[in-house]
Amino acid sequence: MKNLIVSIWRGREDGRFVTYEAPRNESQTVLDIVTYIQREVDPTLSYRFACRVGVCGSCAMTVNGRPRWTCRTHVSKVVEDNRLQIGPLANLPVIKDLATDMTRFFERWQDAKGAFAPTATRADPIAAIKPEDARRQAVDAGIECINCGVCWSACDTVRWNADYLGPAALNRAWTLQNDARDGAAKERLSAVAQKGGCQACHSHQSCERHCPQGLNPTASIAGLKKMSLSAYLRGELK
Amino acid sequence: MSFRLYHLQRATALVLAPLVLAHLFVIFYATSKGLSAASILSRTRGSDGWAAFYGLFVLAAAIHGAIGLRNVLAEWGPAPLARNPRALEAIVWTLALALGALGLRAVYAVVA
């Protein structure tokens, strides 16, 4: 097979794409290519990865213009004209090369009260939640987020609205709102109905289109919109 | 967008949807029947129904349009404006009041 022509972002925000060549192999992933270049061509290339099997969420990058988890993206699926362009995730400051500063992304999880608030202690019996329970099914639909930042990078509203909590944080809030064991539903609903909360979403569904886990944060956000309106009509939300 | 503005925009959209359809029907009716200005005015003058219909239309459109423009400016406008909530409020209130005033004046002109 012909060598692959790979353009990789080098430097910070004011950096540029630098072109490399990498040998093609069967079943090769985009992360394999980045790793090859770092190990064999230019050891100063910075990027992140950990698990290599789609669990840790640390290797997301922009591949041929789209945000993707690089460890589970086969080169054969995304290569165009024997070329790959690999950049850092969009909507995040670039630290160096392919590594972004994800502080803001994770701060938004805090702002959306994305932490479970327990209502029982370890001495209490385990809550009995049936798998067919409607709320549990809503949790199941959104729970497999790996915090990779692909949805944040794909989202137009994140790009346009500095206050926006983002698809991942709101999806997390929705799963917690449906968790029968959680005790912070009121505070969380108030947090996600503020300026920059769920009402800021334009329902473009780029998050759903790009989520490597096949989640639909837009649907979770729509759930929060409905939930906050009915809480407002009941006088529980000011 | 704030919680209140978001729902105010949805509520006015709900009001506007049937009104816009009725308005389009009126336009098609008036043009297909070849109604003159005088015959249109003879139907609208003194009519509480048309005054209420277009009065509500104007108020809903003024609110809906102003909130929509506020969002467009906040997300797509030049940074100094988009990040200045007071300037946004001023522009939007001016637009809402101007649209409302001009619209109500037009309604008054055809129903009074």
mmCIF file of C-alpha atoms in Angstrom:
data_model
loop_
_atom_site.group_PDB
_atom_site.id
_atom_site.type_symbol
_atom_site.label_atom_id
_atom_site.label_comp_id
_atom_site.label_asym_id
_atom_site.label_seq_id
_atom_site.Cartn_x
_atom_site.Cartn_y
_atom_site.Cartn_z
ATOM 1 C CA MET A 1 0.000 0.000 0.000
ATOM 2 C CA LYS A 2 1.073 3.571 -0.689
ATOM 3 C CA ASN A 3 2.311 5.673 2.190
ATOM 4 C CA LEU A 4 -0.298 7.904 3.760
ATOM 5 C CA ILE A 5 0.108 11.696 3.535
ATOM 6 C CA VAL A 6 -0.723 13.058 6.991
ATOM 7 C CA SER A 7 -1.086 16.756 7.912
ATOM 8 C CA ILE A 8 -0.826 17.305 11.645
ATOM 9 C CA TRP A 9 -1.425 20.529 13.563
ATOM 10 C CA ARG A 10 1.793 21.722 15.218
ATOM 11 C CA GLY A 11 2.085 24.507 17.769
ATOM 12 C CA ARG A 12 -0.587 26.424 19.640
ATOM 13 C CA GLU A 13 -3.524 28.489 18.335
ATOM 14 C CA ASP A 14 -1.175 30.235 15.902
ATOM 15 C CA GLY A 15 0.394 26.988 14.710
ATOM 16 C CA ARG A 16 0.115 25.347 11.296
ATOM 17 C CA PHE A 17 -0.367 21.964 9.651
ATOM 18 C CA VAL A 18 2.854 20.057 8.959
ATOM 19 C CA THR A 19 2.858 17.200 6.473
ATOM 20 C CA TYR A 20 4.335 13.766 7.234
ATOM 21 C CA GLU A 21 4.299 10.361 5.606
ATOM 22 C CA ALA A 22 3.271 7.183 7.382
ATOM 23 C CA PRO A 23 3.129 3.580 6.125
ATOM 24 C CA ARG A 24 -0.345 2.074 5.644
ATOM 25 C CA ASN A 25 -1.220 -1.179 7.389
ATOM 26 C CA GLU A 26 -4.320 -3.332 7.660
ATOM 27 C CA SER A 27 -6.792 -2.377 10.406
ATOM 28 C CA GLN A 28 -4.823 0.752 11.220
ATOM 29 C CA THR A 29 -6.407 3.424 13.415
ATOM 30 C CA VAL A 30 -5.860 7.178 13.288
ATOM 31 C CA LEU A 31 -4.233 6.908 16.722
ATOM 32 C CA ASP A 32 -1.792 4.340 15.278
ATOM 33 C CA ILE A 33 -0.759 6.932 12.689
ATOM 34 C CA VAL A 34 -0.224 9.681 15.289
ATOM 35 C CA THR A 35 1.743 7.253 17.478
ATOM 36 C CA TYR A 36 3.898 6.183 14.513
ATOM 37 C CA ILE A 37 4.788 9.792 13.718
ATOM 38 C CA GLN A 38 5.589 10.585 17.349
ATOM 39 C CA ARG A 39 7.750 7.472 17.798
ATOM 40 C CA GLU A 40 9.418 7.220 14.404
ATOM 41 C CA VAL A 41 9.428 10.682 12.826
ATOM 42 C CA ASP A 42 9.167 13.533 15.345
ATOM 43 C CA PRO A 43 9.271 12.770 19.094
ATOM 44 C CA THR A 44 8.277 16.363 19.938
ATOM 45 C CA LEU A 45 4.694 15.738 18.745
ATOM 46 C CA SER A 46 2.289 16.089 21.684
ATOM 47 C CA TYR A 47 -1.016 14.215 21.940
ATOM 48 C CA ARG A 48 -3.069 12.323 24.490
ATOM 49 C CA PHE A 49 -4.214 8.753 24.754
ATOM 50 C CA ALA A 50 -4.518 6.121 27.442
ATOM 51 C CA CYS A 51 -6.658 3.029 26.952
ATOM 52 C CA ARG A 52 -6.628 2.623 23.128
ATOM 53 C CA VAL A 53 -9.957 0.766 23.298
ATOM 54 C CA GLY A 54 -12.596 3.525 23.418
ATOM 55 C CA VAL A 55 -13.103 3.668 27.165
ATOM 56 C CA CYS A 56 -11.012 6.528 28.557
ATOM 57 C CA GLY A 57 -12.084 9.322 26.197
ATOM 58 C CA SER A 58 -8.684 11.007 26.022
ATOM 59 C CA CYS A 59 -7.664 10.601 22.367
ATOM 60 C CA ALA A 60 -10.321 12.690 20.593
ATOM 61 C CA MET A 61 -9.005 14.853 17.751
ATOM 62 C CA THR A 62 -10.316 16.538 14.621
ATOM 63 C CA VAL A 63 -9.827 14.127 11.716
ATOM 64 C CA ASN A 64 -10.476 15.439 8.193
ATOM 65 C CA GLY A 65 -12.578 18.217 9.707
ATOM 66 C CA ARG A 66 -14.693 16.091 12.056
ATOM 67 C CA PRO A 67 -14.227 15.353 15.754
ATOM 68 C CA ARG A 68 -13.570 11.659 16.358
ATOM 69 C CA TRP A 69 -12.198 9.205 18.912
ATOM 70 C CA THR A 70 -8.980 8.329 17.135
ATOM 71 C CA CYS A 71 -8.346 4.963 18.802
ATOM 72 C CA ARG A 72 -11.552 3.508 17.363
ATOM 73 C CA THR A 73 -11.455 5.303 14.024
ATOM 74 C CA HIS A 74 -10.035 3.139 11.272
ATOM 75 C CA VAL A 75 -7.966 4.992 8.711
ATOM 76 C CA SER A 76 -9.826 3.175 5.920
ATOM 77 C CA LYS A 77 -13.119 4.739 7.075
ATOM 78 C CA VAL A 78 -11.925 8.361 7.001
ATOM 79 C CA VAL A 79 -9.041 8.581 4.531
ATOM 80 C CA GLU A 80 -9.715 10.854 1.550
ATOM 81 C CA ASP A 81 -7.494 10.662 -1.522
ATOM 82 C CA ASN A 82 -4.815 8.903 0.555
ATOM 83 C CA ARG A 83 -4.666 11.931 2.887
ATOM 84 C CA LEU A 84 -5.489 12.546 6.523
ATOM 85 C CA GLN A 85 -5.631 15.894 8.273
ATOM 86 C CA ILE A 86 -5.396 15.609 12.056
ATOM 87 C CA GLY A 87 -5.924 18.625 14.313
ATOM 88 C CA PRO A 88 -6.807 19.311 17.945
ATOM 89 C CA LEU A 89 -10.451 19.334 19.069
ATOM 90 C CA ALA A 90 -12.283 22.559 18.208
ATOM 91 C CA ASN A 91 -13.816 24.945 20.794
ATOM 92 C CA LEU A 92 -10.974 24.337 23.283
ATOM 93 C CA PRO A 93 -7.680 26.213 23.720
ATOM 94 C CA VAL A 94 -4.733 24.353 22.225
ATOM 95 C CA ILE A 95 -1.910 23.613 24.678
ATOM 96 C CA LYS A 96 0.380 22.157 22.039
ATOM 97 C CA ASP A 97 -0.119 20.222 18.810
ATOM 98 C CA LEU A 98 -3.008 17.795 19.365
ATOM 99 C CA ALA A 99 -3.390 18.351 23.126
ATOM 100 C CA THR A 100 -6.157 20.760 24.171
ATOM 101 C CA ASP A 101 -6.883 22.376 27.517
ATOM 102 C CA MET A 102 -10.158 20.715 28.583
ATOM 103 C CA THR A 103 -10.562 22.762 31.782
ATOM 104 C CA ARG A 104 -13.595 24.661 30.531
ATOM 105 C CA PHE A 105 -15.274 21.483 29.313
ATOM 106 C CA PHE A 106 -14.990 19.895 32.769
ATOM 107 C CA GLU A 107 -15.863 23.105 34.625
ATOM 108 C CA ARG A 108 -19.175 23.054 32.798
ATOM 109 C CA TRP A 109 -19.887 19.635 34.343
ATOM 110 C CA GLN A 110 -19.484 21.253 37.753
ATOM 111 C CA ASP A 111 -21.687 24.203 36.725
ATOM 112 C CA ALA A 112 -24.409 21.777 35.601
ATOM 113 C CA LYS A 113 -24.136 20.013 38.984
ATOM 114 C CA GLY A 114 -22.970 16.862 37.253
ATOM 115 C CA ALA A 115 -22.036 15.121 40.511
ATOM 116 C CA PHE A 116 -24.273 12.484 42.079
ATOM 117 C CA ALA A 117 -25.759 13.668 45.403
ATOM 118 C CA PRO A 118 -26.379 10.594 47.532
ATOM 119 C CA THR A 119 -29.477 10.361 49.730
ATOM 120 C CA ALA A 120 -28.514 7.146 51.525
ATOM 121 C CA THR A 121 -25.504 5.796 53.375
ATOM 122 C CA ARG A 122 -23.723 2.494 52.953
ATOM 123 C CA ALA A 123 -25.673 1.208 55.930
ATOM 124 C CA ASP A 124 -28.957 1.613 54.037
ATOM 125 C CA PRO A 125 -30.308 -1.152 51.799
ATOM 126 C CA ILE A 126 -29.459 -0.915 48.092
ATOM 127 C CA ALA A 127 -32.143 0.957 46.149
ATOM 128 C CA ALA A 128 -34.315 -1.414 44.115
ATOM 129 C CA ILE A 129 -34.567 0.079 40.621
ATOM 130 C CA LYS A 130 -36.183 -2.074 37.959
ATOM 131 C CA PRO A 131 -34.528 -2.103 34.516
ATOM 132 C CA GLU A 132 -37.919 -1.503 32.865
ATOM 133 C CA ASP A 133 -38.559 1.618 34.975
ATOM 134 C CA ALA A 134 -39.059 4.577 32.562
ATOM 135 C CA ARG A 135 -36.666 6.872 34.451
ATOM 136 C CA ARG A 136 -34.020 4.159 34.611
ATOM 137 C CA GLN A 137 -34.359 3.686 30.852
ATOM 138 C CA ALA A 138 -33.792 7.422 30.352
ATOM 139 C CA VAL A 139 -30.615 7.062 32.441
ATOM 140 C CA ASP A 140 -29.520 4.024 30.417
ATOM 141 C CA ALA A 141 -29.923 5.954 27.160
ATOM 142 C CA GLY A 142 -27.422 8.617 28.236
ATOM 143 C CA ILE A 143 -25.142 6.993 30.799
ATOM 144 C CA GLU A 144 -22.316 5.689 28.601
ATOM 145 C CA CYS A 145 -20.609 9.073 28.099
ATOM 146 C CA ILE A 146 -16.805 8.779 28.201
ATOM 147 C CA ASN A 147 -16.156 12.566 28.551
ATOM 148 C CA CYS A 148 -14.153 12.655 25.332
ATOM 149 C CA GLY A 149 -15.234 16.190 24.345
ATOM 150 C CA VAL A 150 -16.275 15.209 20.795
ATOM 151 C CA CYS A 151 -19.784 16.657 21.276
ATOM 152 C CA TRP A 152 -18.339 19.894 22.727
ATOM 153 C CA SER A 153 -16.065 20.192 19.708
ATOM 154 C CA ALA A 154 -18.921 19.470 17.256
ATOM 155 C CA CYS A 155 -21.421 21.872 18.851
ATOM 156 C CA ASP A 156 -22.292 25.165 17.104
ATOM 157 C CA THR A 157 -23.847 26.592 20.277
ATOM 158 C CA VAL A 158 -20.620 25.988 22.216
ATOM 159 C CA ARG A 159 -18.794 27.972 19.532
ATOM 160 C CA TRP A 160 -21.294 30.840 19.567
ATOM 161 C CA ASN A 161 -22.278 31.091 23.223
ATOM 162 C CA ALA A 162 -19.547 31.374 25.858
ATOM 163 C CA ASP A 163 -22.049 30.688 28.662
ATOM 164 C CA TYR A 164 -23.349 27.411 27.218
ATOM 165 C CA LEU A 165 -22.948 24.366 29.449
ATOM 166 C CA GLY A 166 -22.519 22.074 26.447
ATOM 167 C CA PRO A 167 -24.051 18.747 25.388
ATOM 168 C CA ALA A 168 -22.019 16.440 27.646
ATOM 169 C CA ALA A 169 -22.662 18.346 30.890
ATOM 170 C CA LEU A 170 -26.373 18.679 30.126
ATOM 171 C CA ASN A 171 -26.607 14.999 29.160
ATOM 172 C CA ARG A 172 -24.980 14.144 32.488
ATOM 173 C CA ALA A 173 -27.441 16.403 34.323
ATOM 174 C CA TRP A 174 -30.344 14.619 32.565
ATOM 175 C CA THR A 175 -29.145 11.176 33.661
ATOM 176 C CA LEU A 176 -28.847 12.405 37.250
ATOM 177 C CA GLN A 177 -32.289 14.033 37.121
ATOM 178 C CA ASN A 178 -33.654 10.577 36.321
ATOM 179 C CA ASP A 179 -31.672 8.808 39.035
ATOM 180 C CA ALA A 180 -34.117 7.894 41.795
ATOM 181 C CA ARG A 181 -31.273 7.803 44.358
ATOM 182 C CA ASP A 182 -30.089 11.364 43.714
ATOM 183 C CA GLY A 183 -31.017 14.163 46.111
ATOM 184 C CA ALA A 184 -30.058 17.348 44.223
ATOM 185 C CA ALA A 185 -32.708 17.409 41.479
ATOM 186 C CA LYS A 186 -34.057 20.840 42.403
ATOM 187 C CA GLU A 187 -30.674 22.581 42.546
ATOM 188 C CA ARG A 188 -29.540 20.870 39.351
ATOM 189 C CA LEU A 189 -32.695 21.792 37.433
ATOM 190 C CA SER A 190 -32.217 25.376 38.532
ATOM 191 C CA ALA A 191 -28.572 25.246 37.361
ATOM 192 C CA VAL A 192 -29.436 23.900 33.903
ATOM 193 C CA ALA A 193 -32.298 26.367 33.364
ATOM 194 C CA GLN A 194 -30.037 29.400 33.829
ATOM 195 C CA LYS A 195 -28.631 31.544 31.054
ATOM 196 C CA GLY A 196 -26.427 29.221 28.979
ATOM 197 C CA GLY A 197 -28.388 26.178 30.132
ATOM 198 C CA CYS A 198 -30.590 23.745 28.225
ATOM 199 C CA GLN A 199 -32.683 26.509 26.625
ATOM 200 C CA ALA A 200 -29.591 27.726 24.731
ATOM 201 C CA CYS A 201 -29.464 24.503 22.664
ATOM 202 C CA HIS A 202 -30.505 24.977 19.025
ATOM 203 C CA SER A 203 -31.179 21.246 18.523
ATOM 204 C CA HIS A 204 -28.758 21.062 15.580
ATOM 205 C CA GLN A 205 -27.937 17.528 16.763
ATOM 206 C CA SER A 206 -24.246 17.678 15.842
ATOM 207 C CA CYS A 207 -23.575 16.070 19.247
ATOM 208 C CA GLU A 208 -25.771 13.113 18.352
ATOM 209 C CA ARG A 209 -24.210 12.870 14.890
ATOM 210 C CA HIS A 210 -20.641 12.767 16.207
ATOM 211 C CA CYS A 211 -20.923 11.054 19.616
ATOM 212 C CA PRO A 212 -18.677 7.987 19.351
ATOM 213 C CA GLN A 213 -20.836 6.197 21.902
ATOM 214 C CA GLY A 214 -23.986 6.746 19.850
ATOM 215 C CA LEU A 215 -25.615 8.842 22.576
ATOM 216 C CA ASN A 216 -28.150 11.565 21.823
ATOM 217 C CA PRO A 217 -27.432 14.561 24.077
ATOM 218 C CA THR A 218 -29.959 16.650 22.105
ATOM 219 C CA ALA A 219 -32.708 14.315 23.307
ATOM 220 C CA SER A 220 -31.428 14.596 26.895
ATOM 221 C CA ILE A 221 -31.434 18.398 26.574
ATOM 222 C CA ALA A 222 -34.986 18.302 25.188
ATOM 223 C CA GLY A 223 -35.898 16.262 28.276
ATOM 224 C CA LEU A 224 -34.394 18.953 30.512
ATOM 225 C CA LYS A 225 -36.329 21.658 28.626
ATOM 226 C CA LYS A 226 -39.607 19.823 29.254
ATOM 227 C CA MET A 227 -38.684 19.052 32.849
ATOM 228 C CA SER A 228 -37.779 22.684 33.604
ATOM 229 C CA LEU A 229 -40.952 24.046 31.989
ATOM 230 C CA SER A 230 -43.200 21.718 33.963
ATOM 231 C CA ALA A 231 -41.306 22.557 37.169
ATOM 232 C CA TYR A 232 -41.807 26.261 36.379
ATOM 233 C CA LEU A 233 -45.538 25.763 35.781
ATOM 234 C CA ARG A 234 -45.783 23.937 39.109
ATOM 235 C CA GLY A 235 -44.046 26.894 40.771
ATOM 236 C CA GLU A 236 -40.948 24.855 41.678
ATOM 237 C CA LEU A 237 -38.577 26.821 39.476
ATOM 238 C CA LYS A 238 -38.176 30.578 39.578
ATOM 239 C CA MET B 1 -31.072 32.985 26.361
ATOM 240 C CA SER B 2 -32.775 33.233 29.705
ATOM 241 C CA PHE B 3 -35.483 30.814 30.792
ATOM 242 C CA ARG B 4 -38.161 33.512 30.570
ATOM 243 C CA LEU B 5 -37.162 34.845 27.148
ATOM 244 C CA TYR B 6 -36.956 31.293 25.772
ATOM 245 C CA HIS B 7 -40.513 30.497 26.812
ATOM 246 C CA LEU B 8 -41.838 33.912 25.832
ATOM 247 C CA GLN B 9 -40.457 33.300 22.350
ATOM 248 C CA ARG B 10 -42.068 29.829 22.174
ATOM 249 C CA ALA B 11 -45.378 31.175 23.469
ATOM 250 C CA THR B 12 -45.443 34.003 20.909
ATOM 251 C CA ALA B 13 -44.536 31.485 18.184
ATOM 252 C CA LEU B 14 -47.559 29.436 19.237
ATOM 253 C CA VAL B 15 -49.753 32.537 18.910
ATOM 254 C CA LEU B 16 -48.168 33.582 15.602
ATOM 255 C CA ALA B 17 -48.434 30.247 13.776
ATOM 256 C CA PRO B 18 -52.240 30.329 13.220
ATOM 257 C CA LEU B 19 -52.232 34.118 12.801
ATOM 258 C CA VAL B 20 -49.617 33.941 10.010
ATOM 259 C CA LEU B 21 -51.654 31.255 8.209
ATOM 260 C CA ALA B 22 -54.817 33.351 8.514
ATOM 261 C CA HIS B 23 -52.907 36.456 7.358
ATOM 262 C CA LEU B 24 -51.618 34.595 4.271
ATOM 263 C CA PHE B 25 -55.147 33.371 3.549
ATOM 264 C CA VAL B 26 -56.422 36.969 3.758
ATOM 265 C CA ILE B 27 -53.728 38.141 1.319
ATOM 266 C CA PHE B 28 -54.545 35.378 -1.177
ATOM 267 C CA TYR B 29 -58.267 36.052 -0.792
ATOM 268 C CA ALA B 30 -57.900 39.819 -1.268
ATOM 269 C CA THR B 31 -55.653 39.489 -4.329
ATOM 270 C CA SER B 32 -57.570 36.637 -5.994
ATOM 271 C CA LYS B 33 -60.859 38.524 -5.590
ATOM 272 C CA GLY B 34 -59.172 41.703 -6.826
ATOM 273 C CA LEU B 35 -60.436 43.726 -3.859
ATOM 274 C CA SER B 36 -59.746 47.454 -4.058
ATOM 275 C CA ALA B 37 -58.251 49.422 -1.160
ATOM 276 C CA ALA B 38 -61.655 50.987 -0.578
ATOM 277 C CA SER B 39 -63.427 47.626 -0.365
ATOM 278 C CA ILE B 40 -60.790 46.285 2.039
ATOM 279 C CA LEU B 41 -61.092 49.354 4.262
ATOM 280 C CA SER B 42 -64.869 49.062 4.229
ATOM 281 C CA ARG B 43 -64.496 45.601 5.773
ATOM 282 C CA THR B 44 -61.821 46.529 8.337
ATOM 283 C CA ARG B 45 -63.021 49.963 9.541
ATOM 284 C CA GLY B 46 -64.885 49.759 12.796
ATOM 285 C CA SER B 47 -64.257 46.022 13.044
ATOM 286 C CA ASP B 48 -63.286 44.910 16.550
ATOM 287 C CA GLY B 49 -62.449 41.459 15.172
ATOM 288 C CA TRP B 50 -59.821 42.716 12.705
ATOM 289 C CA ALA B 51 -58.468 45.144 15.317
ATOM 290 C CA ALA B 52 -58.009 42.268 17.781
ATOM 291 C CA PHE B 53 -56.578 39.926 15.117
ATOM 292 C CA TYR B 54 -53.923 42.307 13.802
ATOM 293 C CA GLY B 55 -53.323 43.945 17.197
ATOM 294 C CA LEU B 56 -52.432 40.545 18.656
ATOM 295 C CA PHE B 57 -50.383 39.753 15.539
ATOM 296 C CA VAL B 58 -48.317 42.929 15.910
ATOM 297 C CA LEU B 59 -47.677 42.465 19.635
ATOM 298 C CA ALA B 60 -46.690 38.807 19.235
ATOM 299 C CA ALA B 61 -44.450 39.593 16.230
ATOM 300 C CA ALA B 62 -42.755 42.504 18.026
ATOM 301 C CA ILE B 63 -41.901 40.322 21.035
ATOM 302 C CA HIS B 64 -40.986 37.235 19.002
ATOM 303 C CA GLY B 65 -38.826 39.095 16.503
ATOM 304 C CA ALA B 66 -36.990 41.115 19.126
ATOM 305 C CA ILE B 67 -36.092 38.058 21.204
ATOM 306 C CA GLY B 68 -34.968 36.216 18.077
ATOM 307 C CA LEU B 69 -32.796 39.120 16.974
ATOM 308 C CA ARG B 70 -31.332 39.335 20.469
ATOM 309 C CA ASN B 71 -30.225 35.713 20.174
ATOM 310 C CA VAL B 72 -28.788 36.241 16.689
ATOM 311 C CA LEU B 73 -26.827 39.291 17.882
ATOM 312 C CA ALA B 74 -25.638 37.510 21.038
ATOM 313 C CA GLU B 75 -24.372 34.505 19.060
ATOM 314 C CA TRP B 76 -23.332 35.971 15.726
ATOM 315 C CA GLY B 77 -22.927 39.686 16.406
ATOM 316 C CA PRO B 78 -19.603 41.489 16.746
ATOM 317 C CA ALA B 79 -17.897 40.549 20.022
ATOM 318 C CA PRO B 80 -18.170 43.972 21.730
ATOM 319 C CA LEU B 81 -21.950 43.850 21.232
ATOM 320 C CA ALA B 82 -22.451 40.139 21.834
ATOM 321 C CA ARG B 83 -20.657 40.344 25.186
ATOM 322 C CA ASN B 84 -22.437 43.513 26.306
ATOM 323 C CA PRO B 85 -25.836 42.516 27.719
ATOM 324 C CA ARG B 86 -26.855 46.155 28.313
ATOM 325 C CA ALA B 87 -26.246 47.118 24.678
ATOM 326 C CA LEU B 88 -28.165 44.017 23.563
ATOM 327 C CA GLU B 89 -31.085 44.925 25.830
ATOM 328 C CA ALA B 90 -31.114 48.489 24.493
ATOM 329 C CA ILE B 91 -31.161 47.361 20.853
ATOM 330 C CA VAL B 92 -33.812 44.755 21.467
ATOM 331 C CA TRP B 93 -36.123 47.008 23.471
ATOM 332 C CA THR B 94 -35.802 49.711 20.823
ATOM 333 C CA LEU B 95 -36.645 47.207 18.090
ATOM 334 C CA ALA B 96 -39.572 45.696 20.018
ATOM 335 C CA LEU B 97 -41.062 49.112 20.798
ATOM 336 C CA ALA B 98 -40.511 50.388 17.250
ATOM 337 C CA LEU B 99 -42.078 47.261 15.682
ATOM 338 C CA GLY B 100 -44.966 47.419 18.138
ATOM 339 C CA ALA B 101 -45.570 51.135 17.614
ATOM 340 C CA LEU B 102 -45.326 51.023 13.814
ATOM 341 C CA GLY B 103 -47.486 47.898 13.655
ATOM 342 C CA LEU B 104 -50.186 49.242 15.956
ATOM 343 C CA ARG B 105 -50.203 52.506 14.012
ATOM 344 C CA ALA B 106 -50.833 50.515 10.826
ATOM 345 C CA VAL B 107 -53.588 48.515 12.508
ATOM 346 C CA TYR B 108 -55.154 51.752 13.769
ATOM 347 C CA ALA B 109 -55.038 53.171 10.243
ATOM 348 C CA VAL B 110 -57.093 50.314 8.783
ATOM 349 C CA VAL B 111 -59.582 49.730 11.591
ATOM 350 C CA ALA B 112 -60.274 53.233 12.973
#
